[in-house]
mmCIF file of C-alpha atoms in Angstrom:
data_model
loop_
_atom_site.group_PDB
_atom_site.id
_atom_site.type_symbol
_atom_site.label_atom_id
_atom_site.label_comp_id
_atom_site.label_asym_id
_atom_site.label_seq_id
_atom_site.Cartn_x
_atom_site.Cartn_y
_atom_site.Cartn_z
ATOM 1 C CA UNK A 964 0.199 -0.092 -0.277
ATOM 2 C CA UNK A 965 2.861 2.585 0.835
ATOM 3 C CA UNK A 966 4.465 1.509 -2.515
ATOM 4 C CA UNK A 967 1.480 1.985 -4.747
ATOM 5 C CA UNK A 968 1.366 5.623 -2.977
ATOM 6 C CA UNK A 969 5.122 6.577 -3.394
ATOM 7 C CA UNK A 970 4.691 5.640 -7.133
ATOM 8 C CA UNK A 971 1.683 7.298 -7.817
ATOM 9 C CA UNK A 972 3.432 10.320 -6.327
ATOM 10 C CA UNK A 973 6.186 9.514 -8.318
ATOM 11 C CA UNK A 974 3.841 9.249 -11.466
ATOM 12 C CA UNK A 975 2.542 12.329 -10.637
ATOM 13 C CA UNK A 976 5.727 14.699 -10.100
ATOM 14 C CA UNK A 977 6.841 12.950 -13.743
ATOM 15 C CA UNK A 978 3.321 14.066 -15.715
ATOM 16 C CA UNK A 979 3.552 17.286 -14.077
ATOM 17 C CA UNK A 980 7.490 18.135 -15.356
ATOM 18 C CA UNK A 981 8.995 17.967 -12.291
ATOM 19 C CA UNK A 982 11.267 15.292 -13.055
ATOM 20 C CA UNK A 983 13.963 17.900 -14.675
ATOM 21 C CA UNK A 984 13.205 20.186 -12.036
ATOM 22 C CA UNK A 985 15.222 21.221 -9.281
ATOM 23 C CA UNK A 986 12.514 22.521 -7.296
ATOM 24 C CA UNK A 987 9.442 20.481 -5.297
ATOM 25 C CA UNK A 988 5.963 21.497 -6.787
ATOM 26 C CA UNK A 989 4.163 24.530 -4.870
ATOM 27 C CA UNK A 990 0.345 24.280 -4.040
ATOM 28 C CA UNK A 991 -1.814 22.616 -6.710
ATOM 29 C CA UNK A 992 0.973 22.282 -9.136
ATOM 30 C CA UNK A 993 0.182 18.436 -8.815
ATOM 31 C CA UNK A 994 -3.389 18.882 -9.865
ATOM 32 C CA UNK A 995 -5.666 19.744 -12.899
ATOM 33 C CA UNK A 996 -6.710 22.472 -14.383
ATOM 34 C CA UNK A 997 -10.327 21.930 -14.048
ATOM 35 C CA UNK A 998 -12.754 23.740 -16.525
ATOM 36 C CA UNK A 999 -15.993 23.600 -15.009
ATOM 37 C CA UNK A 1000 -14.908 24.563 -11.488
ATOM 38 C CA UNK A 1001 -15.283 28.189 -10.234
ATOM 39 C CA UNK A 1002 -12.362 29.978 -11.547
ATOM 40 C CA UNK A 1003 -11.961 33.699 -10.631
ATOM 41 C CA UNK A 1004 -11.619 35.765 -13.299
ATOM 42 C CA UNK A 1005 -12.855 33.016 -15.939
ATOM 43 C CA UNK A 1006 -16.537 31.941 -15.195
ATOM 44 C CA UNK A 1007 -17.467 34.056 -12.038
ATOM 45 C CA UNK A 1008 -18.887 37.482 -11.939
ATOM 46 C CA UNK A 1009 -16.297 40.131 -11.058
ATOM 47 C CA UNK A 1010 -17.740 40.934 -7.950
ATOM 48 C CA UNK A 1011 -18.746 37.393 -6.759
ATOM 49 C CA UNK A 1012 -16.951 38.189 -3.612
ATOM 50 C CA UNK A 1013 -20.103 40.685 -2.829
ATOM 51 C CA UNK A 1014 -22.553 38.241 -3.787
ATOM 52 C CA UNK A 1015 -24.719 37.808 -0.593
ATOM 53 C CA UNK A 1016 -25.689 34.215 -2.220
ATOM 54 C CA UNK A 1017 -22.072 32.980 -2.920
ATOM 55 C CA UNK A 1018 -22.518 30.273 -0.753
ATOM 56 C CA UNK A 1019 -26.142 29.766 -1.977
ATOM 57 C CA UNK B 632 10.295 -2.112 13.152
ATOM 58 C CA UNK B 633 9.804 1.190 11.600
ATOM 59 C CA UNK B 634 6.352 2.878 11.518
ATOM 60 C CA UNK B 635 4.914 3.425 7.942
ATOM 61 C CA UNK B 636 5.506 7.075 8.484
ATOM 62 C CA UNK B 637 9.174 6.680 9.178
ATOM 63 C CA UNK B 638 9.656 5.098 6.108
ATOM 64 C CA UNK B 639 8.113 7.502 4.080
ATOM 65 C CA UNK B 640 9.988 9.921 5.235
ATOM 66 C CA UNK B 641 13.163 8.017 4.794
ATOM 67 C CA UNK B 642 11.984 7.913 0.904
ATOM 68 C CA UNK B 643 11.546 11.607 0.916
ATOM 69 C CA UNK B 644 15.279 12.015 0.617
ATOM 70 C CA UNK B 645 15.580 9.592 -2.223
ATOM 71 C CA UNK B 646 12.568 10.832 -4.247
ATOM 72 C CA UNK B 647 14.350 13.066 -6.813
ATOM 73 C CA UNK B 648 17.014 11.107 -7.039
ATOM 74 C CA UNK B 649 14.301 8.129 -8.022
ATOM 75 C CA UNK B 650 12.689 10.087 -10.466
ATOM 76 C CA UNK B 651 15.486 11.462 -12.204
ATOM 77 C CA UNK B 652 16.740 7.465 -12.632
ATOM 78 C CA UNK B 653 13.700 6.287 -13.742
ATOM 79 C CA UNK B 654 12.800 9.213 -16.482
ATOM 80 C CA UNK B 655 16.686 8.382 -17.472
ATOM 81 C CA UNK B 656 15.648 4.730 -18.042
ATOM 82 C CA UNK B 657 13.234 6.642 -21.047
ATOM 83 C CA UNK B 658 15.961 7.111 -23.401
ATOM 84 C CA UNK B 659 17.599 4.087 -25.385
ATOM 85 C CA UNK B 660 20.348 2.719 -23.421
ATOM 86 C CA UNK B 661 24.167 3.390 -23.473
ATOM 87 C CA UNK B 662 25.336 3.388 -27.105
ATOM 88 C CA UNK B 663 22.004 3.013 -28.487
ATOM 89 C CA UNK B 664 23.603 -0.512 -30.238
ATOM 90 C CA UNK B 665 21.562 -3.991 -29.829
ATOM 91 C CA UNK B 666 22.016 -5.410 -26.610
ATOM 92 C CA UNK B 667 21.938 -8.950 -28.213
ATOM 93 C CA UNK B 668 24.287 -8.255 -31.181
ATOM 94 C CA UNK B 669 26.241 -5.058 -30.830
ATOM 95 C CA UNK B 670 26.040 -4.437 -34.413
ATOM 96 C CA UNK B 671 22.774 -2.621 -35.380
ATOM 97 C CA UNK B 672 21.125 0.438 -33.956
ATOM 98 C CA UNK B 673 18.503 -0.662 -31.014
ATOM 99 C CA UNK B 674 14.950 0.314 -32.067
ATOM 100 C CA UNK B 675 12.738 -1.899 -30.163
ATOM 101 C CA UNK B 676 12.277 -1.974 -27.013
ATOM 102 C CA UNK B 677 10.502 -5.417 -25.013
ATOM 103 C CA UNK B 678 8.775 -4.382 -22.076
ATOM 104 C CA UNK B 679 8.525 -7.850 -20.916
ATOM 105 C CA UNK B 680 11.724 -9.156 -21.172
ATOM 106 C CA UNK B 681 13.206 -8.626 -17.859
ATOM 107 C CA UNK B 682 15.423 -5.766 -17.950
ATOM 108 C CA UNK B 683 13.847 -4.519 -20.825
ATOM 109 C CA UNK B 684 16.464 -4.995 -23.118
ATOM 110 C CA UNK B 685 16.411 -3.014 -26.657
ATOM 111 C CA UNK B 686 17.321 -4.887 -30.121
ATOM 112 C CA UNK B 687 17.890 -4.352 -33.411
ATOM 113 C CA UNK B 688 14.887 -5.783 -35.794
ATOM 114 C CA UNK B 689 16.561 -8.799 -36.531
ATOM 115 C CA UNK B 690 17.658 -9.590 -32.909
ATOM 116 C CA UNK B 691 14.383 -8.628 -31.601
ATOM 117 C CA UNK B 692 12.736 -11.065 -33.944
ATOM 118 C CA UNK B 693 14.835 -13.911 -33.486
ATOM 119 C CA UNK B 694 14.374 -13.286 -29.579
ATOM 120 C CA UNK B 695 10.887 -13.364 -29.491
ATOM 121 C CA UNK B 696 9.965 -16.562 -32.199
ATOM 122 C CA UNK B 697 8.775 -18.242 -28.978
ATOM 123 C CA UNK B 698 7.292 -15.427 -27.384
ATOM 124 C CA UNK B 699 5.260 -13.878 -29.909
ATOM 125 C CA UNK B 700 2.958 -12.066 -27.040
ATOM 126 C CA UNK B 701 5.310 -9.905 -25.645
ATOM 127 C CA UNK B 702 4.928 -6.288 -25.543
ATOM 128 C CA UNK B 703 7.411 -3.844 -27.470
ATOM 129 C CA UNK B 704 8.269 -0.211 -28.288
ATOM 130 C CA UNK B 705 9.771 1.413 -31.111
ATOM 131 C CA UNK B 706 12.074 4.187 -30.823
ATOM 132 C CA UNK B 707 11.003 6.888 -33.073
ATOM 133 C CA UNK B 708 14.362 9.336 -32.587
ATOM 134 C CA UNK B 709 12.603 11.531 -29.441
ATOM 135 C CA UNK B 710 10.428 8.629 -27.393
ATOM 136 C CA UNK B 711 9.970 4.870 -27.498
ATOM 137 C CA UNK B 712 6.426 4.779 -29.115
ATOM 138 C CA UNK B 713 3.813 1.530 -28.335
ATOM 139 C CA UNK B 714 4.539 -0.945 -31.126
ATOM 140 C CA UNK B 715 3.554 -5.156 -31.751
ATOM 141 C CA UNK B 716 5.945 -7.964 -32.324
ATOM 142 C CA UNK B 717 4.068 -8.041 -35.960
ATOM 143 C CA UNK B 718 5.986 -4.817 -36.802
ATOM 144 C CA UNK B 719 9.313 -6.992 -36.074
ATOM 145 C CA UNK B 720 8.004 -9.881 -38.465
ATOM 146 C CA UNK B 721 7.345 -12.207 -35.762
ATOM 147 C CA UNK B 722 4.468 -14.917 -36.405
ATOM 148 C CA UNK B 723 3.318 -17.207 -34.541
ATOM 149 C CA UNK B 724 3.893 -21.218 -36.174
ATOM 150 C CA UNK B 725 1.868 -24.040 -35.138
ATOM 151 C CA UNK B 726 2.810 -27.700 -34.951
ATOM 152 C CA UNK B 727 6.533 -27.867 -35.046
ATOM 153 C CA UNK B 728 7.172 -26.490 -30.932
ATOM 154 C CA UNK B 729 6.584 -22.911 -32.993
ATOM 155 C CA UNK B 730 9.404 -23.455 -35.400
ATOM 156 C CA UNK B 731 7.977 -23.029 -38.998
ATOM 157 C CA UNK B 732 6.058 -25.544 -41.031
ATOM 158 C CA UNK B 733 8.542 -27.156 -43.505
ATOM 159 C CA UNK B 734 5.557 -28.095 -45.557
ATOM 160 C CA UNK B 735 4.119 -24.516 -45.577
ATOM 161 C CA UNK B 736 7.728 -23.310 -46.480
ATOM 162 C CA UNK B 737 6.908 -21.103 -49.485
ATOM 163 C CA UNK B 738 5.319 -18.629 -47.411
ATOM 164 C CA UNK B 739 8.417 -18.359 -44.846
ATOM 165 C CA UNK B 740 8.434 -15.058 -43.676
ATOM 166 C CA UNK B 741 10.275 -12.866 -45.594
ATOM 167 C CA UNK B 742 10.420 -9.412 -43.685
ATOM 168 C CA UNK B 743 11.871 -6.645 -45.283
ATOM 169 C CA UNK B 744 13.981 -3.752 -43.281
ATOM 170 C CA UNK B 745 12.516 -1.006 -45.120
ATOM 171 C CA UNK B 746 9.422 -1.689 -43.713
ATOM 172 C CA UNK B 747 10.503 -1.111 -40.433
ATOM 173 C CA UNK B 748 8.244 1.692 -38.596
ATOM 174 C CA UNK B 749 5.505 1.458 -41.791
ATOM 175 C CA UNK B 750 2.140 0.812 -39.809
ATOM 176 C CA UNK B 751 3.283 2.621 -36.401
ATOM 177 C CA UNK B 752 0.790 5.219 -37.102
ATOM 178 C CA UNK B 753 -2.647 3.304 -36.312
ATOM 179 C CA UNK B 754 -2.120 -0.066 -35.705
ATOM 180 C CA UNK B 755 -5.954 -0.344 -35.976
ATOM 181 C CA UNK B 756 -6.424 1.191 -39.155
ATOM 182 C CA UNK B 757 -4.122 -0.606 -41.010
ATOM 183 C CA UNK B 758 -5.933 -3.120 -43.286
ATOM 184 C CA UNK B 759 -3.933 -5.846 -43.577
ATOM 185 C CA UNK B 760 -4.189 -6.081 -39.983
ATOM 186 C CA UNK B 761 -7.536 -7.110 -39.444
ATOM 187 C CA UNK B 762 -8.228 -10.281 -38.205
ATOM 188 C CA UNK B 763 -9.013 -12.794 -41.233
ATOM 189 C CA UNK B 764 -7.141 -10.826 -43.117
ATOM 190 C CA UNK B 765 -3.546 -12.333 -44.391
ATOM 191 C CA UNK B 766 -0.074 -10.563 -44.128
ATOM 192 C CA UNK B 767 2.128 -10.086 -47.083
ATOM 193 C CA UNK B 768 2.991 -14.186 -46.758
ATOM 194 C CA UNK B 769 -0.212 -15.352 -46.966
ATOM 195 C CA UNK B 770 -0.340 -16.062 -43.095
ATOM 196 C CA UNK B 771 -3.755 -15.197 -41.551
ATOM 197 C CA UNK B 772 -3.950 -12.361 -39.503
ATOM 198 C CA UNK B 773 -5.012 -13.187 -35.749
ATOM 199 C CA UNK B 774 -6.751 -11.226 -32.864
ATOM 200 C CA UNK B 775 -5.095 -13.126 -29.867
ATOM 201 C CA UNK B 776 -6.055 -12.029 -26.341
ATOM 202 C CA UNK B 777 -4.035 -12.036 -23.663
ATOM 203 C CA UNK B 778 -2.862 -10.862 -20.017
ATOM 204 C CA UNK B 779 -0.641 -8.309 -21.840
ATOM 205 C CA UNK B 780 -3.208 -6.364 -24.171
ATOM 206 C CA UNK B 781 -5.039 -7.810 -27.463
ATOM 207 C CA UNK B 782 -2.485 -8.486 -29.922
ATOM 208 C CA UNK B 783 -2.995 -8.757 -33.981
ATOM 209 C CA UNK B 784 -0.210 -11.195 -35.088
ATOM 210 C CA UNK B 785 -0.267 -13.792 -38.342
ATOM 211 C CA UNK B 786 -0.276 -17.182 -37.449
ATOM 212 C CA UNK B 787 1.134 -20.152 -39.906
ATOM 213 C CA UNK B 788 -0.665 -23.440 -39.623
ATOM 214 C CA UNK B 789 0.715 -26.631 -39.822
ATOM 215 C CA UNK B 790 0.070 -27.712 -43.210
ATOM 216 C CA UNK B 791 1.735 -31.841 -42.894
ATOM 217 C CA UNK B 792 -0.012 -34.512 -43.988
ATOM 218 C CA UNK B 793 -2.543 -35.747 -40.727
ATOM 219 C CA UNK B 794 -2.028 -32.631 -39.330
ATOM 220 C CA UNK B 795 -4.603 -31.742 -36.393
ATOM 221 C CA UNK B 796 -7.276 -29.733 -37.120
ATOM 222 C CA UNK B 797 -6.520 -26.145 -36.826
ATOM 223 C CA UNK B 798 -8.284 -25.836 -33.084
ATOM 224 C CA UNK B 799 -6.604 -28.809 -32.191
ATOM 225 C CA UNK B 800 -3.543 -26.520 -33.572
ATOM 226 C CA UNK B 801 -4.331 -23.690 -31.352
ATOM 227 C CA UNK B 802 -5.209 -25.466 -27.931
ATOM 228 C CA UNK B 803 -1.411 -27.084 -28.467
ATOM 229 C CA UNK B 804 0.106 -23.803 -27.807
ATOM 230 C CA UNK B 805 -2.449 -22.819 -24.780
ATOM 231 C CA UNK B 806 -4.519 -20.543 -27.280
ATOM 232 C CA UNK B 807 -8.440 -21.050 -26.707
ATOM 233 C CA UNK B 808 -10.211 -20.749 -30.507
ATOM 234 C CA UNK B 809 -13.097 -18.203 -30.385
ATOM 235 C CA UNK B 810 -14.747 -20.235 -33.066
ATOM 236 C CA UNK B 811 -14.436 -23.218 -35.730
ATOM 237 C CA UNK B 812 -15.793 -22.440 -39.025
ATOM 238 C CA UNK B 813 -13.200 -19.661 -39.890
ATOM 239 C CA UNK B 814 -11.093 -18.947 -36.530
ATOM 240 C CA UNK B 815 -9.533 -15.502 -36.412
ATOM 241 C CA UNK B 816 -9.527 -14.965 -32.581
ATOM 242 C CA UNK B 817 -7.945 -16.726 -30.097
ATOM 243 C CA UNK B 818 -7.773 -16.241 -26.193
ATOM 244 C CA UNK B 819 -4.457 -17.743 -24.403
ATOM 245 C CA UNK B 820 -5.240 -19.525 -21.219
ATOM 246 C CA UNK B 821 -3.579 -17.493 -19.077
ATOM 247 C CA UNK B 822 -5.986 -14.947 -20.089
ATOM 248 C CA UNK B 823 -8.968 -16.679 -19.194
ATOM 249 C CA UNK B 824 -6.999 -17.905 -16.025
ATOM 250 C CA UNK B 825 -6.358 -14.451 -14.800
ATOM 251 C CA UNK B 826 -10.121 -13.649 -15.167
ATOM 252 C CA UNK B 827 -11.522 -16.400 -13.220
ATOM 253 C CA UNK B 828 -8.727 -15.427 -10.112
ATOM 254 C CA UNK B 829 -9.734 -11.647 -10.541
ATOM 255 C CA UNK B 830 -13.289 -12.940 -10.319
ATOM 256 C CA UNK B 831 -12.858 -14.847 -7.469
ATOM 257 C CA UNK B 832 -10.592 -12.735 -5.402
ATOM 258 C CA UNK B 833 -11.440 -9.016 -6.749
ATOM 259 C CA UNK B 834 -14.939 -9.560 -8.002
ATOM 260 C CA UNK B 835 -14.286 -8.296 -11.210
ATOM 261 C CA UNK B 836 -16.919 -8.718 -13.815
ATOM 262 C CA UNK B 837 -16.490 -9.692 -17.469
ATOM 263 C CA UNK B 838 -17.252 -6.365 -18.808
ATOM 264 C CA UNK B 839 -15.055 -4.781 -16.336
ATOM 265 C CA UNK B 840 -12.053 -7.502 -17.398
ATOM 266 C CA UNK B 841 -12.698 -6.750 -21.052
ATOM 267 C CA UNK B 842 -12.114 -2.949 -20.215
ATOM 268 C CA UNK B 843 -9.019 -3.697 -18.123
ATOM 269 C CA UNK B 844 -7.763 -5.258 -21.529
ATOM 270 C CA UNK B 845 -8.759 -2.718 -23.582
ATOM 271 C CA UNK B 846 -6.560 -0.203 -21.534
ATOM 272 C CA UNK B 847 -3.874 -2.334 -21.307
ATOM 273 C CA UNK B 848 -3.834 -2.070 -25.031
ATOM 274 C CA UNK B 849 -4.105 1.389 -25.414
ATOM 275 C CA UNK B 850 -4.021 3.268 -22.469
ATOM 276 C CA UNK B 851 -4.918 6.324 -23.801
ATOM 277 C CA UNK B 852 -7.049 5.637 -26.013
ATOM 278 C CA UNK B 853 -9.023 2.125 -24.878
ATOM 279 C CA UNK B 854 -11.714 3.209 -27.218
ATOM 280 C CA UNK B 855 -10.120 2.438 -30.055
ATOM 281 C CA UNK B 856 -9.677 -1.355 -29.063
ATOM 282 C CA UNK B 857 -12.229 -3.775 -30.777
ATOM 283 C CA UNK B 858 -15.064 -4.254 -28.037
ATOM 284 C CA UNK B 859 -16.784 -7.081 -29.771
ATOM 285 C CA UNK B 860 -14.475 -9.445 -27.204
ATOM 286 C CA UNK B 861 -17.412 -9.813 -24.720
ATOM 287 C CA UNK B 862 -19.391 -12.128 -26.096
ATOM 288 C CA UNK B 863 -16.498 -14.714 -26.784
ATOM 289 C CA UNK B 864 -15.203 -13.701 -23.470
ATOM 290 C CA UNK B 865 -18.105 -14.546 -21.593
ATOM 291 C CA UNK B 866 -18.561 -17.786 -23.697
ATOM 292 C CA UNK B 867 -15.124 -18.795 -23.305
ATOM 293 C CA UNK B 868 -15.374 -18.394 -19.543
ATOM 294 C CA UNK B 869 -18.304 -20.650 -18.795
ATOM 295 C CA UNK B 870 -16.416 -23.092 -21.393
ATOM 296 C CA UNK B 871 -13.230 -23.546 -19.442
ATOM 297 C CA UNK B 872 -15.198 -22.945 -15.522
ATOM 298 C CA UNK B 873 -16.973 -26.272 -16.810
ATOM 299 C CA UNK B 874 -13.036 -27.701 -17.735
ATOM 300 C CA UNK B 875 -11.674 -27.097 -14.712
ATOM 301 C CA UNK B 876 -14.722 -28.036 -12.871
ATOM 302 C CA UNK B 877 -15.652 -24.638 -11.352
ATOM 303 C CA UNK B 878 -19.647 -23.712 -10.781
ATOM 304 C CA UNK B 879 -21.294 -21.191 -9.817
#
C-alpha cells in the first residue's frame, strides 16, 4: 500500500514535469486545471465576493 | 520495526534521485546498439523481457519467435512509442514447437527491413492487420487476447499431411479458439485463468475485465480497441469453468 502511494506520487511528479526540475512542486502544481469548477476571472462574475448568496 | 511514516520520511530524501533515474530509463541505454548483436542500432525495446532489453529488428524477431505476445516499443528518435511484435515480423508458427512448418516453406516470412516503422501510426486502422486478412506472406491475421493486451499477429498453420485440426493446433500452444469455421480470434489460457482469479478474488465482472484489457492494450485510447470481445469472452469463461470443474 505504501509503495503504491509512492509510485503514484512519482508518476504525478513526472506527468506534471517535475522530473527535470530542481524545485519541488508548490501548492496546486500537481493538480489538473478544472474548466468546470468556478475560477475567479474566468467563469465567475467580478463581484462574486460581494454576492450575499455566494454560498447559496 | 519502523512505522509506515518513518519509511515514507526515509523515502522523501531519495524521491528526486529515484525519479531522475526512472526518467533516464526512458532513453535508449548506452551506445544505442542492439544489446544482443552490438552491431545494429537498437530500435525495439521489449517491455516484458527482464530488464527491458533493446534490440535491432533482426535480434528482436529471433529472440521473440517463441515469445510472440511480448509487448514492445519502438524508438522514434525522440521517444519510445508502443509497437507490436507483428511490426518486427514475428509470426506464430503452429505444429512444430513454434518453428515454421516445413510444408508451408513457400510462405516463410520474408521481412522487409525498409518497412520497419511503416504501420506505427494507427495499428487498428491498417487494413492488413484486421483479423481474417492475410499478411504479405499469406498468413492469416489473428486477434489474440492475452493478459498483456489484444494482439493482432499473423498465424501460420501446420500443413503437414495428417496434421491436427486448426482448433487442436491452437490448443496445443495454449490458445483457446473463439470459433471453429474460420478461426480468427483466440484467447490465451493465461488470460482466461487470470480472469477466473480476478473474478474470484477481486469480484471483477467480465465487462470490467474487458475494459481493463482495452486499457492495457491502449492506455490512452482504450475506446479504439475492438470491443466485440465481450460475448466470446464470457462464453469462453463458461467453457473454461466447466472444463476445470468450477460451477457457480
